[in-house]
Amino acid sequence: MKNILTVLGIVLTIAAVVAAPLKDKDQIVLISTSANKELSQIISKKLDVPLSGESKRHNDGEVNVNIGHVMNREVYIICPTCHTKTETGEVQIDQNLMELYLMACAARRGDAKQVTLIVPYFGYARQDRKTKVGVTISSADVAKMLEVAGINRIVMVDVHSGQTQGFFSPNVPVINLHASLVFAEYIKKQGYQDIVVVSPDAGGVERAEKLGQLLADSNIDYSLATLIKKRSAPGVVESATLIGNVRDKTAIIIDDICDTGGTLVKAAAVLKANGAKRVIVCVTHAVFSGDAYNTINNAKDIDEMIVTDTIPIMQNSATKIKILSVSDMLVEAIQHLHNSEPISIMFEAEREVARL
């Protein structure tokens, strides 16, 4: 009886933390740039806070923004700094970045109480180091650019490089949320057995371990494997060596970005060649450059690809791709920030729910 009451108490506590209502919703201004209106609309509906602001482009390509009245209010601007490709056309990453910058400037110039950027995908994060003379560290320069706009904090999802968080000054807290929580919930519902979580390279081992631990919290057994890649050029994999056992197992590759898709297709082929009975690919950011949609849809060794909606997806082209939403995660983050509650609570709550 005591154990039952303890479990019940944990559940009620978690429910209270996760579902804490917004206080003084009229003090929130929720703004969306044009980069991912679909995700912004979902967040708006779940928060029950209307979207404000608008942007339009002049004939010469200049963007004009209007965010309305924000004086003494909390402003949350939702914008992945990505290249968006839809059925109606394409918008380059630099255009989306400039729109975000101008909206942040408008919020500060409008005397907003606080300006928080919700940036599901942080572009330029892969340019995080100086590789040769004359090369800029673009991730650091973009961080400085956004700081100049007067932002107070920034929320990201699975930022590609940990260095990026350090490129912002200590006065601008960077909150990095993890899509592993979303993937783990989906995998649990599928009832897969004999799971091996695979990192596509040495740099992603920590991400694979995190997903594995979330599965373990739900009493799902797993093992780990990794691929050691040899590149002949940036984005071009010459060969890949598997470390770990995938024979007769469901191999789940987890990565933060899928660009052209070629690297993940080759990784899946190596796993199948080593006896994996099923290959599932989980990717947070579906960048999908060039002919990526066809590359993935035609990949015989990938049984399913799961991505999130941090970047808009061309639904008509995604025949083998399942889309999961990070909206719940971002809604919770906004709730906790607005209610002055630590973000860490939402992760602890999700871990406790997994254990139950």
mmCIF file with all atom_site columns, N, CA, C and O in Angstrom, residues 102-140:
data_model
loop_
_atom_site.group_PDB
_atom_site.id
_atom_site.type_symbol
_atom_site.label_atom_id
_atom_site.label_alt_id
_atom_site.label_comp_id
_atom_site.label_asym_id
_atom_site.label_entity_id
_atom_site.label_seq_id
_atom_site.pdbx_PDB_ins_code
_atom_site.Cartn_x
_atom_site.Cartn_y
_atom_site.Cartn_z
_atom_site.occupancy
_atom_site.B_iso_or_equiv
_atom_site.pdbx_formal_charge
_atom_site.auth_seq_id
_atom_site.auth_comp_id
_atom_site.auth_asym_id
_atom_site.auth_atom_id
_atom_site.pdbx_PDB_model_num
ATOM 1   N N  . LEU A 1 102 ? 15.875 40.774 -37.342 1.00 0.00 ? 102 LEU A N  1
ATOM 2   C CA . LEU A 1 102 ? 15.084 41.997 -37.368 1.00 0.00 ? 102 LEU A CA 1
ATOM 3   C C  . LEU A 1 102 ? 13.916 41.940 -36.382 1.00 0.00 ? 102 LEU A C  1
ATOM 4   O O  . LEU A 1 102 ? 13.561 42.945 -35.754 1.00 0.00 ? 102 LEU A O  1
ATOM 5   N N  . MET A 1 103 ? 13.313 40.766 -36.226 1.00 0.00 ? 103 MET A N  1
ATOM 6   C CA . MET A 1 103 ? 12.230 40.639 -35.251 1.00 0.00 ? 103 MET A CA 1
ATOM 7   C C  . MET A 1 103 ? 12.753 40.807 -33.828 1.00 0.00 ? 103 MET A C  1
ATOM 8   O O  . MET A 1 103 ? 12.104 41.437 -32.981 1.00 0.00 ? 103 MET A O  1
ATOM 9   N N  . ALA A 1 104 ? 13.922 40.237 -33.554 1.00 0.00 ? 104 ALA A N  1
ATOM 10  C CA . ALA A 1 104 ? 14.520 40.401 -32.230 1.00 0.00 ? 104 ALA A CA 1
ATOM 11  C C  . ALA A 1 104 ? 14.851 41.873 -31.972 1.00 0.00 ? 104 ALA A C  1
ATOM 12  O O  . ALA A 1 104 ? 14.623 42.386 -30.870 1.00 0.00 ? 104 ALA A O  1
ATOM 13  N N  . CYS A 1 105 ? 15.380 42.547 -32.996 1.00 0.00 ? 105 CYS A N  1
ATOM 14  C CA . CYS A 1 105 ? 15.676 43.982 -32.862 1.00 0.00 ? 105 CYS A CA 1
ATOM 15  C C  . CYS A 1 105 ? 14.406 44.778 -32.613 1.00 0.00 ? 105 CYS A C  1
ATOM 16  O O  . CYS A 1 105 ? 14.379 45.701 -31.783 1.00 0.00 ? 105 CYS A O  1
ATOM 17  N N  . ALA A 1 106 ? 13.337 44.425 -33.319 1.00 0.00 ? 106 ALA A N  1
ATOM 18  C CA . ALA A 1 106 ? 12.068 45.127 -33.150 1.00 0.00 ? 106 ALA A CA 1
ATOM 19  C C  . ALA A 1 106 ? 11.522 44.932 -31.740 1.00 0.00 ? 106 ALA A C  1
ATOM 20  O O  . ALA A 1 106 ? 10.958 45.869 -31.146 1.00 0.00 ? 106 ALA A O  1
ATOM 21  N N  . ALA A 1 107 ? 11.701 43.732 -31.190 1.00 0.00 ? 107 ALA A N  1
ATOM 22  C CA . ALA A 1 107 ? 11.227 43.463 -29.828 1.00 0.00 ? 107 ALA A CA 1
ATOM 23  C C  . ALA A 1 107 ? 11.995 44.291 -28.817 1.00 0.00 ? 107 ALA A C  1
ATOM 24  O O  . ALA A 1 107 ? 11.413 44.885 -27.898 1.00 0.00 ? 107 ALA A O  1
ATOM 25  N N  . ARG A 1 108 ? 13.298 44.375 -28.976 1.00 0.00 ? 108 ARG A N  1
ATOM 26  C CA . ARG A 1 108 ? 14.097 45.171 -28.055 1.00 0.00 ? 108 ARG A CA 1
ATOM 27  C C  . ARG A 1 108 ? 13.797 46.669 -28.224 1.00 0.00 ? 108 ARG A C  1
ATOM 28  O O  . ARG A 1 108 ? 13.662 47.406 -27.238 1.00 0.00 ? 108 ARG A O  1
ATOM 29  N N  . ARG A 1 109 ? 13.651 47.100 -29.472 1.00 0.00 ? 109 ARG A N  1
ATOM 30  C CA . ARG A 1 109 ? 13.341 48.511 -29.727 1.00 0.00 ? 109 ARG A CA 1
ATOM 31  C C  . ARG A 1 109 ? 11.941 48.861 -29.224 1.00 0.00 ? 109 ARG A C  1
ATOM 32  O O  . ARG A 1 109 ? 11.654 50.010 -28.882 1.00 0.00 ? 109 ARG A O  1
ATOM 33  N N  . GLY A 1 110 ? 11.057 47.853 -29.163 1.00 0.00 ? 110 GLY A N  1
ATOM 34  C CA . GLY A 1 110 ? 9.708  48.061 -28.662 1.00 0.00 ? 110 GLY A CA 1
ATOM 35  C C  . GLY A 1 110 ? 9.615  47.966 -27.152 1.00 0.00 ? 110 GLY A C  1
ATOM 36  O O  . GLY A 1 110 ? 8.516  47.936 -26.601 1.00 0.00 ? 110 GLY A O  1
ATOM 37  N N  . ASP A 1 111 ? 10.774 47.901 -26.482 1.00 0.00 ? 111 ASP A N  1
ATOM 38  C CA . ASP A 1 111 ? 10.852 47.890 -25.019 1.00 0.00 ? 111 ASP A CA 1
ATOM 39  C C  . ASP A 1 111 ? 10.190 46.660 -24.408 1.00 0.00 ? 111 ASP A C  1
ATOM 40  O O  . ASP A 1 111 ? 9.466  46.742 -23.410 1.00 0.00 ? 111 ASP A O  1
ATOM 41  N N  . ALA A 1 112 ? 10.467 45.487 -25.030 1.00 0.00 ? 112 ALA A N  1
ATOM 42  C CA . ALA A 1 112 ? 9.972  44.235 -24.458 1.00 0.00 ? 112 ALA A CA 1
ATOM 43  C C  . ALA A 1 112 ? 10.638 43.970 -23.110 1.00 0.00 ? 112 ALA A C  1
ATOM 44  O O  . ALA A 1 112 ? 11.799 44.336 -22.893 1.00 0.00 ? 112 ALA A O  1
ATOM 45  N N  . LYS A 1 113 ? 9.895  43.347 -22.216 1.00 0.00 ? 113 LYS A N  1
ATOM 46  C CA . LYS A 1 113 ? 10.437 43.016 -20.902 1.00 0.00 ? 113 LYS A CA 1
ATOM 47  C C  . LYS A 1 113 ? 11.552 41.997 -21.029 1.00 0.00 ? 113 LYS A C  1
ATOM 48  O O  . LYS A 1 113 ? 12.575 42.060 -20.342 1.00 0.00 ? 113 LYS A O  1
ATOM 49  N N  . GLN A 1 114 ? 11.363 41.011 -21.915 1.00 0.00 ? 114 GLN A N  1
ATOM 50  C CA . GLN A 1 114 ? 12.349 39.954 -22.120 1.00 0.00 ? 114 GLN A CA 1
ATOM 51  C C  . GLN A 1 114 ? 12.155 39.383 -23.510 1.00 0.00 ? 114 GLN A C  1
ATOM 52  O O  . GLN A 1 114 ? 11.026 39.259 -23.995 1.00 0.00 ? 114 GLN A O  1
ATOM 53  N N  . VAL A 1 115 ? 13.269 39.030 -24.168 1.00 0.00 ? 115 VAL A N  1
ATOM 54  C CA . VAL A 1 115 ? 13.207 38.466 -25.523 1.00 0.00 ? 115 VAL A CA 1
ATOM 55  C C  . VAL A 1 115 ? 13.874 37.094 -25.517 1.00 0.00 ? 115 VAL A C  1
ATOM 56  O O  . VAL A 1 115 ? 15.073 36.972 -25.238 1.00 0.00 ? 115 VAL A O  1
ATOM 57  N N  . THR A 1 116 ? 13.072 36.066 -25.801 1.00 0.00 ? 116 THR A N  1
ATOM 58  C CA . THR A 1 116 ? 13.575 34.692 -25.860 1.00 0.00 ? 116 THR A CA 1
ATOM 59  C C  . THR A 1 116 ? 13.429 34.164 -27.271 1.00 0.00 ? 116 THR A C  1
ATOM 60  O O  . THR A 1 116 ? 12.347 34.254 -27.864 1.00 0.00 ? 116 THR A O  1
ATOM 61  N N  . LEU A 1 117 ? 14.504 33.645 -27.819 1.00 0.00 ? 117 LEU A N  1
ATOM 62  C CA . LEU A 1 117 ? 14.459 33.033 -29.145 1.00 0.00 ? 117 LEU A CA 1
ATOM 63  C C  . LEU A 1 117 ? 14.238 31.535 -28.997 1.00 0.00 ? 117 LEU A C  1
ATOM 64  O O  . LEU A 1 117 ? 14.977 30.860 -28.270 1.00 0.00 ? 117 LEU A O  1
ATOM 65  N N  . ILE A 1 118 ? 13.225 31.018 -29.670 1.00 0.00 ? 118 ILE A N  1
ATOM 66  C CA . ILE A 1 118 ? 12.995 29.575 -29.759 1.00 0.00 ? 118 ILE A CA 1
ATOM 67  C C  . ILE A 1 118 ? 13.495 29.152 -31.128 1.00 0.00 ? 118 ILE A C  1
ATOM 68  O O  . ILE A 1 118 ? 12.836 29.371 -32.144 1.00 0.00 ? 118 ILE A O  1
ATOM 69  N N  . VAL A 1 119 ? 14.686 28.592 -31.165 1.00 0.00 ? 119 VAL A N  1
ATOM 70  C CA . VAL A 1 119 ? 15.350 28.252 -32.432 1.00 0.00 ? 119 VAL A CA 1
ATOM 71  C C  . VAL A 1 119 ? 15.496 26.731 -32.507 1.00 0.00 ? 119 VAL A C  1
ATOM 72  O O  . VAL A 1 119 ? 16.531 26.170 -32.108 1.00 0.00 ? 119 VAL A O  1
ATOM 73  N N  . PRO A 1 120 ? 14.468 26.040 -32.996 1.00 0.00 ? 120 PRO A N  1
ATOM 74  C CA . PRO A 1 120 ? 14.516 24.569 -33.020 1.00 0.00 ? 120 PRO A CA 1
ATOM 75  C C  . PRO A 1 120 ? 15.755 24.018 -33.737 1.00 0.00 ? 120 PRO A C  1
ATOM 76  O O  . PRO A 1 120 ? 16.338 23.031 -33.304 1.00 0.00 ? 120 PRO A O  1
ATOM 77  N N  . TYR A 1 121 ? 16.121 24.667 -34.847 1.00 0.00 ? 121 TYR A N  1
ATOM 78  C CA . TYR A 1 121 ? 17.344 24.287 -35.556 1.00 0.00 ? 121 TYR A CA 1
ATOM 79  C C  . TYR A 1 121 ? 18.239 25.514 -35.662 1.00 0.00 ? 121 TYR A C  1
ATOM 80  O O  . TYR A 1 121 ? 17.814 26.550 -36.186 1.00 0.00 ? 121 TYR A O  1
ATOM 81  N N  . PHE A 1 122 ? 19.462 25.391 -35.163 1.00 0.00 ? 122 PHE A N  1
ATOM 82  C CA . PHE A 1 122 ? 20.395 26.512 -35.183 1.00 0.00 ? 122 PHE A CA 1
ATOM 83  C C  . PHE A 1 122 ? 21.353 26.340 -36.359 1.00 0.00 ? 122 PHE A C  1
ATOM 84  O O  . PHE A 1 122 ? 22.274 25.522 -36.323 1.00 0.00 ? 122 PHE A O  1
ATOM 85  N N  . GLY A 1 123 ? 21.100 27.122 -37.416 1.00 0.00 ? 123 GLY A N  1
ATOM 86  C CA . GLY A 1 123 ? 21.963 27.052 -38.593 1.00 0.00 ? 123 GLY A CA 1
ATOM 87  C C  . GLY A 1 123 ? 23.367 27.567 -38.316 1.00 0.00 ? 123 GLY A C  1
ATOM 88  O O  . GLY A 1 123 ? 23.583 28.319 -37.375 1.00 0.00 ? 123 GLY A O  1
ATOM 89  N N  . TYR A 1 124 ? 24.302 27.140 -39.103 1.00 0.00 ? 124 TYR A N  1
ATOM 90  C CA . TYR A 1 124 ? 25.720 27.500 -39.012 1.00 0.00 ? 124 TYR A CA 1
ATOM 91  C C  . TYR A 1 124 ? 26.441 26.793 -37.856 1.00 0.00 ? 124 TYR A C  1
ATOM 92  O O  . TYR A 1 124 ? 27.639 27.010 -37.655 1.00 0.00 ? 124 TYR A O  1
ATOM 93  N N  . ALA A 1 125 ? 25.733 25.954 -37.113 1.00 0.00 ? 125 ALA A N  1
ATOM 94  C CA . ALA A 1 125 ? 26.376 25.294 -35.967 1.00 0.00 ? 125 ALA A CA 1
ATOM 95  C C  . ALA A 1 125 ? 27.485 24.334 -36.396 1.00 0.00 ? 125 ALA A C  1
ATOM 96  O O  . ALA A 1 125 ? 28.379 24.020 -35.608 1.00 0.00 ? 125 ALA A O  1
ATOM 97  N N  . ARG A 1 126 ? 27.437 23.877 -37.646 1.00 0.00 ? 126 ARG A N  1
ATOM 98  C CA . ARG A 1 126 ? 28.488 22.965 -38.115 1.00 0.00 ? 126 ARG A CA 1
ATOM 99  C C  . ARG A 1 126 ? 29.787 23.702 -38.435 1.00 0.00 ? 126 ARG A C  1
ATOM 100 O O  . ARG A 1 126 ? 30.834 23.074 -38.583 1.00 0.00 ? 126 ARG A O  1
ATOM 101 N N  . GLN A 1 127 ? 29.719 25.024 -38.548 1.00 0.00 ? 127 GLN A N  1
ATOM 102 C CA . GLN A 1 127 ? 30.934 25.816 -38.773 1.00 0.00 ? 127 GLN A CA 1
ATOM 103 C C  . GLN A 1 127 ? 31.410 26.349 -37.420 1.00 0.00 ? 127 GLN A C  1
ATOM 104 O O  . GLN A 1 127 ? 31.258 27.520 -37.098 1.00 0.00 ? 127 GLN A O  1
ATOM 105 N N  . ASP A 1 128 ? 31.964 25.458 -36.634 1.00 0.00 ? 128 ASP A N  1
ATOM 106 C CA . ASP A 1 128 ? 32.247 25.763 -35.227 1.00 0.00 ? 128 ASP A CA 1
ATOM 107 C C  . ASP A 1 128 ? 33.737 25.866 -34.902 1.00 0.00 ? 128 ASP A C  1
ATOM 108 O O  . ASP A 1 128 ? 34.114 25.945 -33.737 1.00 0.00 ? 128 ASP A O  1
ATOM 109 N N  . ARG A 1 129 ? 34.580 25.849 -35.931 1.00 0.00 ? 129 ARG A N  1
ATOM 110 C CA . ARG A 1 129 ? 36.020 25.918 -35.669 1.00 0.00 ? 129 ARG A CA 1
ATOM 111 C C  . ARG A 1 129 ? 36.742 26.494 -36.884 1.00 0.00 ? 129 ARG A C  1
ATOM 112 O O  . ARG A 1 129 ? 36.214 26.480 -38.002 1.00 0.00 ? 129 ARG A O  1
ATOM 113 N N  . LYS A 1 130 ? 37.931 26.972 -36.645 1.00 0.00 ? 130 LYS A N  1
ATOM 114 C CA . LYS A 1 130 ? 38.746 27.518 -37.729 1.00 0.00 ? 130 LYS A CA 1
ATOM 115 C C  . LYS A 1 130 ? 39.625 26.406 -38.276 1.00 0.00 ? 130 LYS A C  1
ATOM 116 O O  . LYS A 1 130 ? 40.569 25.954 -37.634 1.00 0.00 ? 130 LYS A O  1
ATOM 117 N N  . THR A 1 131 ? 39.299 25.934 -39.464 1.00 0.00 ? 131 THR A N  1
ATOM 118 C CA . THR A 1 131 ? 40.003 24.805 -40.052 1.00 0.00 ? 131 THR A CA 1
ATOM 119 C C  . THR A 1 131 ? 41.237 25.203 -40.850 1.00 0.00 ? 131 THR A C  1
ATOM 120 O O  . THR A 1 131 ? 42.122 24.388 -41.082 1.00 0.00 ? 131 THR A O  1
ATOM 121 N N  . LYS A 1 132 ? 41.292 26.450 -41.306 1.00 0.00 ? 132 LYS A N  1
ATOM 122 C CA . LYS A 1 132 ? 42.458 26.933 -42.036 1.00 0.00 ? 132 LYS A CA 1
ATOM 123 C C  . LYS A 1 132 ? 42.468 28.456 -42.006 1.00 0.00 ? 132 LYS A C  1
ATOM 124 O O  . LYS A 1 132 ? 41.487 29.094 -41.611 1.00 0.00 ? 132 LYS A O  1
ATOM 125 N N  . VAL A 1 133 ? 43.570 29.026 -42.419 1.00 0.00 ? 133 VAL A N  1
ATOM 126 C CA . VAL A 1 133 ? 43.730 30.485 -42.392 1.00 0.00 ? 133 VAL A CA 1
ATOM 127 C C  . VAL A 1 133 ? 42.659 31.148 -43.251 1.00 0.00 ? 133 VAL A C  1
ATOM 128 O O  . VAL A 1 133 ? 42.377 30.710 -44.364 1.00 0.00 ? 133 VAL A O  1
ATOM 129 N N  . GLY A 1 134 ? 42.067 32.202 -42.707 1.00 0.00 ? 134 GLY A N  1
ATOM 130 C CA . GLY A 1 134 ? 41.087 32.974 -43.458 1.00 0.00 ? 134 GLY A CA 1
ATOM 131 C C  . GLY A 1 134 ? 39.655 32.511 -43.318 1.00 0.00 ? 134 GLY A C  1
ATOM 132 O O  . GLY A 1 134 ? 38.743 33.143 -43.855 1.00 0.00 ? 134 GLY A O  1
ATOM 133 N N  . VAL A 1 135 ? 39.437 31.425 -42.574 1.00 0.00 ? 135 VAL A N  1
ATOM 134 C CA . VAL A 1 135 ? 38.081 30.884 -42.413 1.00 0.00 ? 135 VAL A CA 1
ATOM 135 C C  . VAL A 1 135 ? 37.454 31.440 -41.144 1.00 0.00 ? 135 VAL A C  1
ATOM 136 O O  . VAL A 1 135 ? 38.067 31.439 -40.079 1.00 0.00 ? 135 VAL A O  1
ATOM 137 N N  . THR A 1 136 ? 36.237 31.920 -41.246 1.00 0.00 ? 136 THR A N  1
ATOM 138 C CA . THR A 1 136 ? 35.537 32.445 -40.079 1.00 0.00 ? 136 THR A CA 1
ATOM 139 C C  . THR A 1 136 ? 34.899 31.310 -39.277 1.00 0.00 ? 136 THR A C  1
ATOM 140 O O  . THR A 1 136 ? 34.601 30.239 -39.829 1.00 0.00 ? 136 THR A O  1
ATOM 141 N N  . ILE A 1 137 ? 34.692 31.532 -37.997 1.00 0.00 ? 137 ILE A N  1
ATOM 142 C CA . ILE A 1 137 ? 33.949 30.592 -37.156 1.00 0.00 ? 137 ILE A CA 1
ATOM 143 C C  . ILE A 1 137 ? 32.506 31.081 -37.175 1.00 0.00 ? 137 ILE A C  1
ATOM 144 O O  . ILE A 1 137 ? 32.068 31.852 -36.314 1.00 0.00 ? 137 ILE A O  1
ATOM 145 N N  . SER A 1 138 ? 31.757 30.647 -38.173 1.00 0.00 ? 138 SER A N  1
ATOM 146 C CA . SER A 1 138 ? 30.447 31.223 -38.450 1.00 0.00 ? 138 SER A CA 1
ATOM 147 C C  . SER A 1 138 ? 29.464 31.056 -37.303 1.00 0.00 ? 138 SER A C  1
ATOM 148 O O  . SER A 1 138 ? 28.625 31.929 -37.055 1.00 0.00 ? 138 SER A O  1
ATOM 149 N N  . SER A 1 139 ? 29.538 29.926 -36.605 1.00 0.00 ? 139 SER A N  1
ATOM 150 C CA . SER A 1 139 ? 28.628 29.695 -35.485 1.00 0.00 ? 139 SER A CA 1
ATOM 151 C C  . SER A 1 139 ? 28.798 30.773 -34.423 1.00 0.00 ? 139 SER A C  1
ATOM 152 O O  . SER A 1 139 ? 27.819 31.293 -33.869 1.00 0.00 ? 139 SER A O  1
ATOM 153 N N  . ALA A 1 140 ? 30.042 31.139 -34.136 1.00 0.00 ? 140 ALA A N  1
ATOM 154 C CA . ALA A 1 140 ? 30.318 32.187 -33.151 1.00 0.00 ? 140 ALA A CA 1
ATOM 155 C C  . ALA A 1 140 ? 29.843 33.546 -33.646 1.00 0.00 ? 140 ALA A C  1
ATOM 156 O O  . ALA A 1 140 ? 29.314 34.357 -32.877 1.00 0.00 ? 140 ALA A O  1
#
